[in-house]
Each structure stands twice: as structure tokens, then as C-alpha cells.
mmCIF file of C-alpha atoms in Angstrom:
data_model
loop_
_atom_site.group_PDB
_atom_site.id
_atom_site.type_symbol
_atom_site.label_atom_id
_atom_site.label_comp_id
_atom_site.label_asym_id
_atom_site.label_seq_id
_atom_site.Cartn_x
_atom_site.Cartn_y
_atom_site.Cartn_z
ATOM 1 C CA MET A 92 -21.055 35.541 31.092
ATOM 2 C CA SER A 93 -22.081 31.969 32.282
ATOM 3 C CA TYR A 94 -24.164 29.361 30.663
ATOM 4 C CA THR A 95 -25.977 26.332 31.861
ATOM 5 C CA VAL A 96 -25.103 22.892 30.941
ATOM 6 C CA GLY A 97 -28.095 22.639 28.613
ATOM 7 C CA GLN A 98 -26.882 25.610 26.763
ATOM 8 C CA VAL A 99 -23.498 24.461 26.382
ATOM 9 C CA ALA A 100 -24.609 21.217 25.052
ATOM 10 C CA GLY A 101 -26.259 22.988 22.526
ATOM 11 C CA PHE A 102 -23.507 25.071 21.609
ATOM 12 C CA ALA A 103 -21.206 22.461 21.297
ATOM 13 C CA GLY A 104 -23.452 20.027 19.677
ATOM 14 C CA VAL A 105 -22.698 17.192 22.412
ATOM 15 C CA THR A 106 -25.048 15.668 25.191
ATOM 16 C CA VAL A 107 -25.433 16.891 28.746
ATOM 17 C CA ARG A 108 -24.470 13.374 29.603
ATOM 18 C CA THR A 109 -20.939 13.855 27.922
ATOM 19 C CA LEU A 110 -20.355 17.191 29.788
ATOM 20 C CA HIS A 111 -21.178 15.393 32.992
ATOM 21 C CA HIS A 112 -18.744 12.802 31.896
ATOM 22 C CA TYR A 113 -16.143 15.269 31.226
ATOM 23 C CA ASP A 114 -16.653 16.838 34.629
ATOM 24 C CA ARG A 115 -16.314 13.671 36.640
ATOM 25 C CA ALA A 116 -13.194 12.857 34.595
ATOM 26 C CA GLY A 117 -11.698 16.072 35.596
ATOM 27 C CA LEU A 118 -11.147 16.993 32.208
ATOM 28 C CA LEU A 119 -13.634 20.093 32.054
ATOM 29 C CA THR A 120 -14.962 21.264 35.644
ATOM 30 C CA PRO A 121 -17.102 24.184 35.255
ATOM 31 C CA GLY A 122 -15.872 27.149 36.892
ATOM 32 C CA GLU A 123 -18.938 28.481 38.343
ATOM 33 C CA ARG A 124 -22.211 27.025 40.182
ATOM 34 C CA SER A 125 -25.440 28.450 40.458
ATOM 35 C CA PRO A 126 -27.089 29.295 43.659
ATOM 36 C CA GLY A 127 -29.054 26.026 43.391
ATOM 37 C CA GLY A 128 -25.873 24.135 42.725
ATOM 38 C CA TYR A 129 -26.074 23.796 38.963
ATOM 39 C CA ARG A 130 -22.992 23.676 36.716
ATOM 40 C CA LEU A 131 -22.505 27.012 35.053
ATOM 41 C CA TYR A 132 -19.726 27.593 32.109
ATOM 42 C CA ASN A 133 -17.856 30.583 31.558
ATOM 43 C CA ASP A 134 -15.913 31.632 28.473
ATOM 44 C CA ALA A 135 -12.665 30.053 29.702
ATOM 45 C CA ASP A 136 -14.716 26.701 30.082
ATOM 46 C CA LEU A 137 -16.049 26.747 26.636
ATOM 47 C CA ALA A 138 -12.504 27.428 25.032
ATOM 48 C CA ARG A 139 -11.359 24.379 26.939
ATOM 49 C CA LEU A 140 -14.271 22.439 25.689
ATOM 50 C CA GLN A 141 -13.503 23.392 22.210
ATOM 51 C CA GLN A 142 -9.922 21.776 22.368
ATOM 52 C CA ILE A 143 -11.329 18.821 23.903
ATOM 53 C CA LEU A 144 -13.622 18.283 21.156
ATOM 54 C CA PHE A 145 -10.828 19.130 18.721
ATOM 55 C CA TYR A 146 -8.555 16.333 20.092
ATOM 56 C CA ARG A 147 -11.622 13.950 20.269
ATOM 57 C CA GLU A 148 -12.195 14.509 16.507
ATOM 58 C CA LEU A 149 -8.514 13.564 16.029
ATOM 59 C CA GLY A 150 -9.032 10.282 17.686
ATOM 60 C CA PHE A 151 -7.207 11.018 20.967
ATOM 61 C CA THR A 152 -8.727 9.306 24.220
ATOM 62 C CA LEU A 153 -9.856 11.258 27.129
ATOM 63 C CA ASP A 154 -6.382 10.492 28.975
ATOM 64 C CA GLU A 155 -4.457 11.480 26.078
ATOM 65 C CA THR A 156 -6.148 14.723 25.783
ATOM 66 C CA ALA A 157 -5.937 15.540 29.253
ATOM 67 C CA GLY A 158 -2.233 14.978 29.134
ATOM 68 C CA ILE A 159 -2.015 17.401 25.953
ATOM 69 C CA LEU A 160 -4.087 20.020 27.941
ATOM 70 C CA THR A 161 -1.957 19.890 31.092
ATOM 71 C CA GLY A 162 1.233 18.767 29.991
ATOM 72 C CA PRO A 163 4.327 20.717 28.423
ATOM 73 C CA GLN A 164 3.949 21.991 25.072
ATOM 74 C CA ALA A 165 6.667 19.709 23.616
ATOM 75 C CA ASP A 166 4.584 16.478 24.583
ATOM 76 C CA ALA A 167 1.352 18.037 22.821
ATOM 77 C CA LEU A 168 3.438 18.737 19.684
ATOM 78 C CA GLY A 169 5.101 14.919 19.755
ATOM 79 C CA LEU A 170 1.430 13.592 19.997
ATOM 80 C CA LEU A 171 0.153 15.710 17.468
ATOM 81 C CA LYS A 172 2.884 14.726 14.785
ATOM 82 C CA ALA A 173 2.351 11.102 15.854
ATOM 83 C CA ARG A 174 -1.300 11.330 15.131
ATOM 84 C CA HIS A 175 -0.686 13.127 11.925
ATOM 85 C CA ARG A 176 1.546 10.359 10.847
ATOM 86 C CA ALA A 177 -1.451 7.691 11.813
ATOM 87 C CA LEU A 178 -3.986 9.937 9.753
ATOM 88 C CA ARG A 179 -1.926 9.916 6.862
ATOM 89 C CA GLU A 180 -1.654 6.113 6.853
ATOM 90 C CA GLN A 181 -5.286 5.870 7.166
ATOM 91 C CA ILE A 182 -5.883 8.059 4.260
ATOM 92 C CA ASP A 183 -3.605 6.058 2.092
ATOM 93 C CA ASP A 184 -5.460 2.813 3.197
ATOM 94 C CA LEU A 185 -8.905 4.394 2.558
ATOM 95 C CA GLU A 186 -7.722 5.568 -0.975
ATOM 96 C CA ARG A 187 -6.421 2.106 -1.625
ATOM 97 C CA LEU A 188 -9.666 0.820 -0.552
ATOM 98 C CA ALA A 189 -11.539 3.137 -2.754
ATOM 99 C CA GLU A 190 -9.417 2.081 -5.702
ATOM 100 C CA VAL A 191 -9.902 -1.409 -4.882
ATOM 101 C CA THR A 192 -13.821 -0.856 -4.699
ATOM 102 C CA GLU A 193 -13.973 1.130 -8.014
ATOM 103 C CA ARG A 194 -11.980 -1.802 -9.757
ATOM 104 C CA ALA A 195 -14.441 -4.403 -8.190
ATOM 105 C CA MET A 196 -17.338 -2.110 -9.548
ATOM 106 C CA GLU A 197 -15.388 -2.000 -13.063
ATOM 107 C CA LEU A 198 -14.890 -5.752 -12.781
ATOM 108 C CA GLN A 199 -18.723 -6.364 -12.129
ATOM 109 C CA ARG A 200 -19.589 -4.357 -15.120
ATOM 110 C CA THR A 201 -16.955 -5.825 -17.647
ATOM 111 C CA GLY A 202 -16.843 -9.479 -16.263
ATOM 112 C CA VAL A 203 -18.533 -12.411 -17.105
ATOM 113 C CA SER A 204 -22.068 -11.670 -17.942
ATOM 114 C CA LEU A 205 -23.881 -14.634 -16.655
ATOM 115 C CA SER A 206 -26.554 -14.924 -14.168
ATOM 116 C CA PRO A 207 -25.504 -16.617 -10.830
ATOM 117 C CA ARG A 208 -27.542 -19.856 -11.827
ATOM 118 C CA GLU A 209 -25.743 -19.853 -15.226
ATOM 119 C CA ARG A 210 -22.174 -19.454 -13.604
ATOM 120 C CA SER A 211 -22.885 -22.134 -11.249
ATOM 121 C CA GLU A 212 -23.991 -24.425 -14.369
ATOM 122 C CA VAL A 213 -20.959 -23.440 -16.600
ATOM 123 C CA PHE A 214 -18.097 -23.239 -14.101
ATOM 124 C CA GLY A 215 -18.859 -26.011 -11.627
ATOM 125 C CA GLU A 216 -16.224 -25.995 -8.835
ATOM 126 C CA ILE A 217 -14.180 -23.331 -10.361
ATOM 127 C CA THR A 218 -14.672 -20.261 -8.332
ATOM 128 C CA PHE A 219 -13.703 -16.712 -9.231
ATOM 129 C CA ASP A 220 -12.595 -15.132 -5.881
ATOM 130 C CA LEU A 221 -13.591 -11.395 -6.246
ATOM 131 C CA SER A 222 -10.670 -10.259 -3.740
ATOM 132 C CA TYR A 223 -7.958 -12.082 -6.384
ATOM 133 C CA ALA A 224 -9.916 -10.381 -9.378
ATOM 134 C CA THR A 225 -9.591 -6.952 -7.692
ATOM 135 C CA GLU A 226 -5.965 -7.444 -6.877
ATOM 136 C CA ALA A 227 -5.360 -8.785 -10.320
ATOM 137 C CA GLU A 228 -6.902 -5.719 -11.851
ATOM 138 C CA LEU A 229 -4.756 -3.413 -9.777
ATOM 139 C CA LYS A 230 -1.870 -5.550 -10.605
ATOM 140 C CA TRP A 231 -2.281 -5.671 -14.465
ATOM 141 C CA GLN A 232 -4.208 -2.247 -14.994
ATOM 142 C CA ASP A 233 -1.733 -1.042 -17.213
ATOM 143 C CA SER A 234 -1.524 -4.269 -19.317
ATOM 144 C CA ALA A 235 -2.933 -4.084 -22.712
ATOM 145 C CA GLY A 236 -3.185 -7.801 -22.626
ATOM 146 C CA HIS A 237 -5.190 -7.743 -19.571
ATOM 147 C CA ARG A 238 -7.488 -5.202 -20.700
ATOM 148 C CA ALA A 239 -8.036 -7.359 -24.058
ATOM 149 C CA ALA A 240 -8.679 -10.458 -21.969
ATOM 150 C CA MET A 241 -11.369 -8.623 -19.839
ATOM 151 C CA GLU A 242 -12.964 -7.274 -22.738
ATOM 152 C CA SER A 243 -13.037 -10.800 -24.487
ATOM 153 C CA ALA A 244 -14.548 -12.411 -21.304
ATOM 154 C CA ALA A 245 -17.343 -9.771 -21.411
ATOM 155 C CA THR A 246 -18.372 -10.778 -24.732
ATOM 156 C CA HIS A 247 -18.676 -14.614 -24.281
ATOM 157 C CA SER A 248 -22.150 -16.109 -24.417
ATOM 158 C CA LYS A 249 -22.984 -18.883 -22.263
ATOM 159 C CA GLU A 250 -22.530 -21.276 -25.260
ATOM 160 C CA ASP A 251 -18.898 -19.818 -25.388
ATOM 161 C CA TRP A 252 -18.226 -20.293 -21.762
ATOM 162 C CA ALA A 253 -19.465 -23.757 -21.909
ATOM 163 C CA ARG A 254 -17.096 -24.638 -24.857
ATOM 164 C CA LEU A 255 -14.290 -23.010 -23.222
ATOM 165 C CA MET A 256 -14.792 -24.744 -19.743
ATOM 166 C CA GLY A 257 -15.223 -28.014 -21.499
ATOM 167 C CA GLU A 258 -11.848 -27.479 -23.293
ATOM 168 C CA ALA A 259 -10.244 -26.288 -19.886
ATOM 169 C CA ALA A 260 -11.538 -29.565 -18.350
ATOM 170 C CA GLN A 261 -10.197 -31.713 -20.765
ATOM 171 C CA TRP A 262 -6.773 -30.034 -20.353
ATOM 172 C CA ARG A 263 -7.028 -30.248 -16.704
ATOM 173 C CA GLN A 264 -7.619 -34.114 -16.781
ATOM 174 C CA GLU A 265 -4.388 -34.330 -19.058
ATOM 175 C CA LEU A 266 -2.385 -32.414 -16.568
ATOM 176 C CA LEU A 267 -3.420 -34.327 -13.619
ATOM 177 C CA ALA A 268 -2.637 -37.497 -15.319
ATOM 178 C CA ALA A 269 0.733 -36.232 -16.367
ATOM 179 C CA PHE A 270 1.491 -35.274 -12.862
ATOM 180 C CA ASP A 271 0.171 -38.402 -11.278
ATOM 181 C CA ALA A 272 2.238 -40.539 -13.528
ATOM 182 C CA ALA A 273 5.492 -38.508 -12.612
ATOM 183 C CA GLU A 274 5.871 -37.201 -16.027
ATOM 184 C CA PRO A 275 8.953 -34.793 -15.677
ATOM 185 C CA ALA A 276 7.963 -31.237 -15.372
ATOM 186 C CA ALA A 277 10.385 -30.271 -18.140
ATOM 187 C CA GLY A 278 9.600 -33.291 -20.241
ATOM 188 C CA ALA A 279 7.836 -32.987 -23.593
ATOM 189 C CA ARG A 280 4.399 -34.072 -22.378
ATOM 190 C CA ALA A 281 4.525 -31.579 -19.734
ATOM 191 C CA ARG A 282 5.824 -28.844 -22.225
ATOM 192 C CA ASP A 283 3.173 -29.546 -24.573
ATOM 193 C CA LEU A 284 0.419 -29.332 -21.794
ATOM 194 C CA ALA A 285 1.953 -25.947 -21.016
ATOM 195 C CA GLU A 286 1.852 -24.816 -24.682
ATOM 196 C CA ALA A 287 -1.693 -26.173 -24.942
ATOM 197 C CA HIS A 288 -2.854 -23.803 -21.818
ATOM 198 C CA ARG A 289 -1.088 -20.833 -23.542
ATOM 199 C CA GLN A 290 -2.936 -21.565 -26.835
ATOM 200 C CA HIS A 291 -6.203 -21.918 -24.894
ATOM 201 C CA LEU A 292 -5.657 -18.389 -23.454
ATOM 202 C CA ALA A 293 -4.693 -16.989 -26.749
ATOM 203 C CA ARG A 294 -8.073 -18.596 -28.277
ATOM 204 C CA TRP A 295 -10.388 -17.554 -25.875
ATOM 205 C CA PHE A 296 -9.161 -14.242 -24.303
ATOM 206 C CA THR A 297 -6.087 -12.478 -25.777
ATOM 207 C CA PRO A 298 -2.703 -13.190 -27.680
ATOM 208 C CA CYS A 299 -0.268 -14.751 -24.810
ATOM 209 C CA PRO A 300 3.375 -14.263 -25.489
ATOM 210 C CA LEU A 301 5.756 -16.352 -23.680
ATOM 211 C CA ASP A 302 6.889 -13.735 -20.975
ATOM 212 C CA MET A 303 3.047 -13.203 -20.377
ATOM 213 C CA HIS A 304 2.658 -16.839 -19.703
ATOM 214 C CA LEU A 305 5.445 -16.954 -17.380
ATOM 215 C CA ARG A 306 3.983 -13.993 -15.302
ATOM 216 C CA ILE A 307 0.701 -16.082 -15.249
ATOM 217 C CA ALA A 308 2.342 -19.392 -14.296
ATOM 218 C CA ASP A 309 4.069 -17.383 -11.557
ATOM 219 C CA ASP A 310 0.669 -16.281 -10.332
ATOM 220 C CA PHE A 311 -0.555 -19.856 -10.154
ATOM 221 C CA ALA A 312 2.233 -21.107 -8.005
ATOM 222 C CA ASP A 313 2.341 -18.030 -5.734
ATOM 223 C CA ASP A 314 -1.546 -17.397 -5.035
ATOM 224 C CA PRO A 315 -3.877 -20.663 -4.419
ATOM 225 C CA ARG A 316 -6.783 -18.231 -5.564
ATOM 226 C CA ALA A 317 -5.290 -17.692 -9.106
ATOM 227 C CA PHE A 318 -4.618 -21.497 -9.327
ATOM 228 C CA ALA A 319 -8.189 -22.437 -8.501
ATOM 229 C CA LEU A 320 -9.120 -20.655 -11.653
ATOM 230 C CA VAL A 321 -7.779 -23.463 -13.576
ATOM 231 C CA VAL A 322 -7.793 -26.482 -10.927
ATOM 232 C CA PRO A 323 -10.478 -26.498 -8.311
ATOM 233 C CA THR A 324 -9.168 -26.991 -4.755
ATOM 234 C CA SER A 325 -10.748 -30.588 -4.621
ATOM 235 C CA GLN A 326 -8.617 -31.609 -7.462
ATOM 236 C CA GLN A 327 -5.309 -30.108 -6.676
ATOM 237 C CA ARG A 328 -2.128 -31.869 -5.236
ATOM 238 C CA PRO A 329 0.726 -30.712 -3.385
ATOM 239 C CA GLY A 330 3.253 -29.212 -5.806
ATOM 240 C CA LEU A 331 0.875 -29.251 -8.684
ATOM 241 C CA ALA A 332 0.861 -25.567 -9.299
ATOM 242 C CA ALA A 333 4.694 -25.494 -9.023
ATOM 243 C CA TYR A 334 5.004 -28.456 -11.492
ATOM 244 C CA LEU A 335 2.895 -26.358 -14.065
ATOM 245 C CA ARG A 336 5.121 -23.094 -13.529
ATOM 246 C CA THR A 337 8.303 -25.530 -14.221
ATOM 247 C CA ALA A 338 6.422 -26.806 -17.563
ATOM 248 C CA VAL A 339 5.682 -23.409 -18.593
ATOM 249 C CA ARG A 340 9.155 -22.098 -18.028
ATOM 250 C CA ALA A 341 10.650 -25.476 -19.973
ATOM 251 C CA ASN A 342 8.319 -24.643 -22.798
ATOM 252 C CA ALA A 343 9.130 -20.917 -22.983
ATOM 253 C CA GLU A 344 12.679 -21.790 -23.035
ATOM 254 C CA ALA A 345 12.216 -24.317 -25.657
ATOM 255 C CA ARG A 346 10.058 -22.295 -27.815
ATOM 256 C CA GLY A 347 12.349 -19.158 -27.360
ATOM 257 C CA SER A 348 15.602 -21.221 -28.317
ATOM 258 C CA GLN A 349 13.657 -22.619 -31.494
ATOM 259 C CA GLU A 350 12.380 -18.985 -32.535
ATOM 260 C CA ALA A 351 15.858 -17.627 -31.973
ATOM 261 C CA ARG A 352 17.430 -20.367 -34.228
ATOM 262 C CA HIS A 353 14.856 -19.719 -37.070
ATOM 263 C CA GLU A 354 15.684 -16.058 -36.762
ATOM 264 C CA GLN A 355 19.473 -16.840 -37.147
ATOM 265 C CA GLU A 356 18.683 -19.166 -40.027
ATOM 266 C CA ALA A 357 16.687 -16.489 -41.645
ATOM 267 C CA ARG A 358 19.559 -14.023 -41.307
ATOM 268 C CA HIS A 359 22.173 -16.224 -42.942
ATOM 269 C CA GLU A 360 20.111 -17.705 -45.504
ATOM 270 C CA PRO A 361 21.445 -16.656 -49.117
ATOM 271 C CA GLU A 362 19.308 -14.511 -51.133
ATOM 272 C CA SER A 363 17.446 -16.451 -54.181
ATOM 273 C CA ASP A 364 19.320 -16.269 -57.343
ATOM 274 C CA PRO A 365 16.800 -14.179 -59.901
ATOM 275 C CA HIS A 366 18.759 -15.738 -63.010
ATOM 276 C CA PRO A 367 18.646 -19.652 -62.407
ATOM 277 C CA LYS A 368 21.819 -21.381 -64.080
ATOM 278 C CA GLY A 369 19.847 -22.990 -66.732
ATOM 279 C CA GLU A 370 18.220 -19.597 -67.809
ATOM 280 C CA ILE A 371 21.692 -18.017 -67.957
ATOM 281 C CA GLU A 372 23.116 -20.836 -70.175
ATOM 282 C CA GLY A 373 19.996 -20.732 -72.304
ATOM 283 C CA GLY A 374 20.235 -16.975 -72.870
ATOM 284 C CA GLY A 375 24.023 -17.511 -73.914
ATOM 285 C CA ASN A 376 23.319 -19.986 -76.466
ATOM 286 C CA ARG A 377 20.740 -17.898 -78.153
#
């Protein structure tokens, strides 16, 4: 049985122009012609068209499709394997993007509950990069501390954010002053500033153990988007993020050693005598 180009276009869900293009490209030449010279497709042509559309759906070019249909079976299998690998990679990428999108939507639901105008008033030059925020959400999604911080952020009022940012601005000026004065990154002043930042996080977001603070400082030094959350780009200096990370590490080491000493002293401290000497002597004289 033969079919006209219009009928085949309707069967296959393609345009007549596409079928004409396949014919000119030598990919699908109808096996018959009508007395008037019009293209007529037989069952074998329809089967070949089905193969062409299958490979097109997989993303193969017309040249690649022609090679598959005319080449050895081994070549077709190799091309299909390669395409399968590429499709799996695309699927993985799309799944990752879907997850990032979900996290971004979650972030918008649980993040800072301020209008755009209020954000501008409160945060000023401090910018919250959504790409970094979503990456951080994925990175710390299993962290109870991160979840607690996000929950705290969602409850802050405009007045809370104003106080928080004022406190942060004061700390930032002291950090810049220490850096500009070439104070040692591991010195007492820089360590105090590192501890002040840790206490700031604990006060406004979530308890911040020393190891968590170290990870945060690593992010500041490794990712400019993270550091822009504490120091606007216009106020940054080369090496400032690394300076803060060194100060955080020095503070963690100093406080870790201090805590270890206190624990050691507590273990070796003698137990208090429930019978003071005077009381025993007094009891013996009675």
C-alpha cells in the first residue's frame, strides 16, 4: 500500500517540509511516485521513517542517523552506547538542577522575611547571592546547626535585622582597622575579633562550636560570595578573608587548649573533704 506525503506527515507527526528535507538529504527517498510525479511512501519507507524519528528523538544529527542506518551494526551499537552515556549525564545534571531549584524555593520560604525595600534599607551593600545560598543549602543540608540558623533567620523582624547588621558593621570596622594596622592574624586583637564573630553567630542564629566556626571561615576564604556576606566587596582588601581565617584558627587553637587544660585540672582536682579539720578536732574534744 502506498501513502502520499501528506498522509505520512499526518501519521508521523512531522511536517511535509521535513519529509521533503529528508528526501533531499538522501535519508528517506520514497520508493514510488504517482503518475503525476508525486512522492508515494510504502511500508518499508514508513519503517525507515520510524527509525529516523527514533534517532532524532535521541539527539542524533541527520548525518549520524544516516551513518547508523547505512553502516555496520557494530558502529550503530557504539553510537548508541555513547549517546546512552551522554543522556545519563544529562539526567544527572537535570536532577541536580531540580534539587537546587527545590532548595532555592525552600530558601525563599524560610529565608529573610523582608520586602525588597526593607532588605535594601537593612542590608545596604551586603548582598545575599542566591547561587551561593542554594549551594550552601545543599552543602549543609544535613547540618542541624545550619537548619537552626535558617529557622532563626526566618523569625527575625526588621528591627532584629537592623540591630544585627549594626553589630556586624561595628565588628567589620574593627576587623578592617586591625588588618590595616598590620595586627598579626594570630595575635590577641585578631583572635578577639574572631571570637566576637563566633559569639555574634551564636547570639543571632545558632550556637557556633569552634569546629563549625573553622568551616565557616574556610568558606569565607575560599568563596568570595560567602565573604561578601560579612564584608562588602567595596570594603574588601586583598588577603582580608585569609587574614580572618587565620584569626579564627588561632582563636580555635587557643580556646581549645584552654578548654583542655580546664578539663585536665578538673580531673586532677582533689575531692572536697566533707569533714573539715576543725570539725573533726572539735568532735574529738567533745
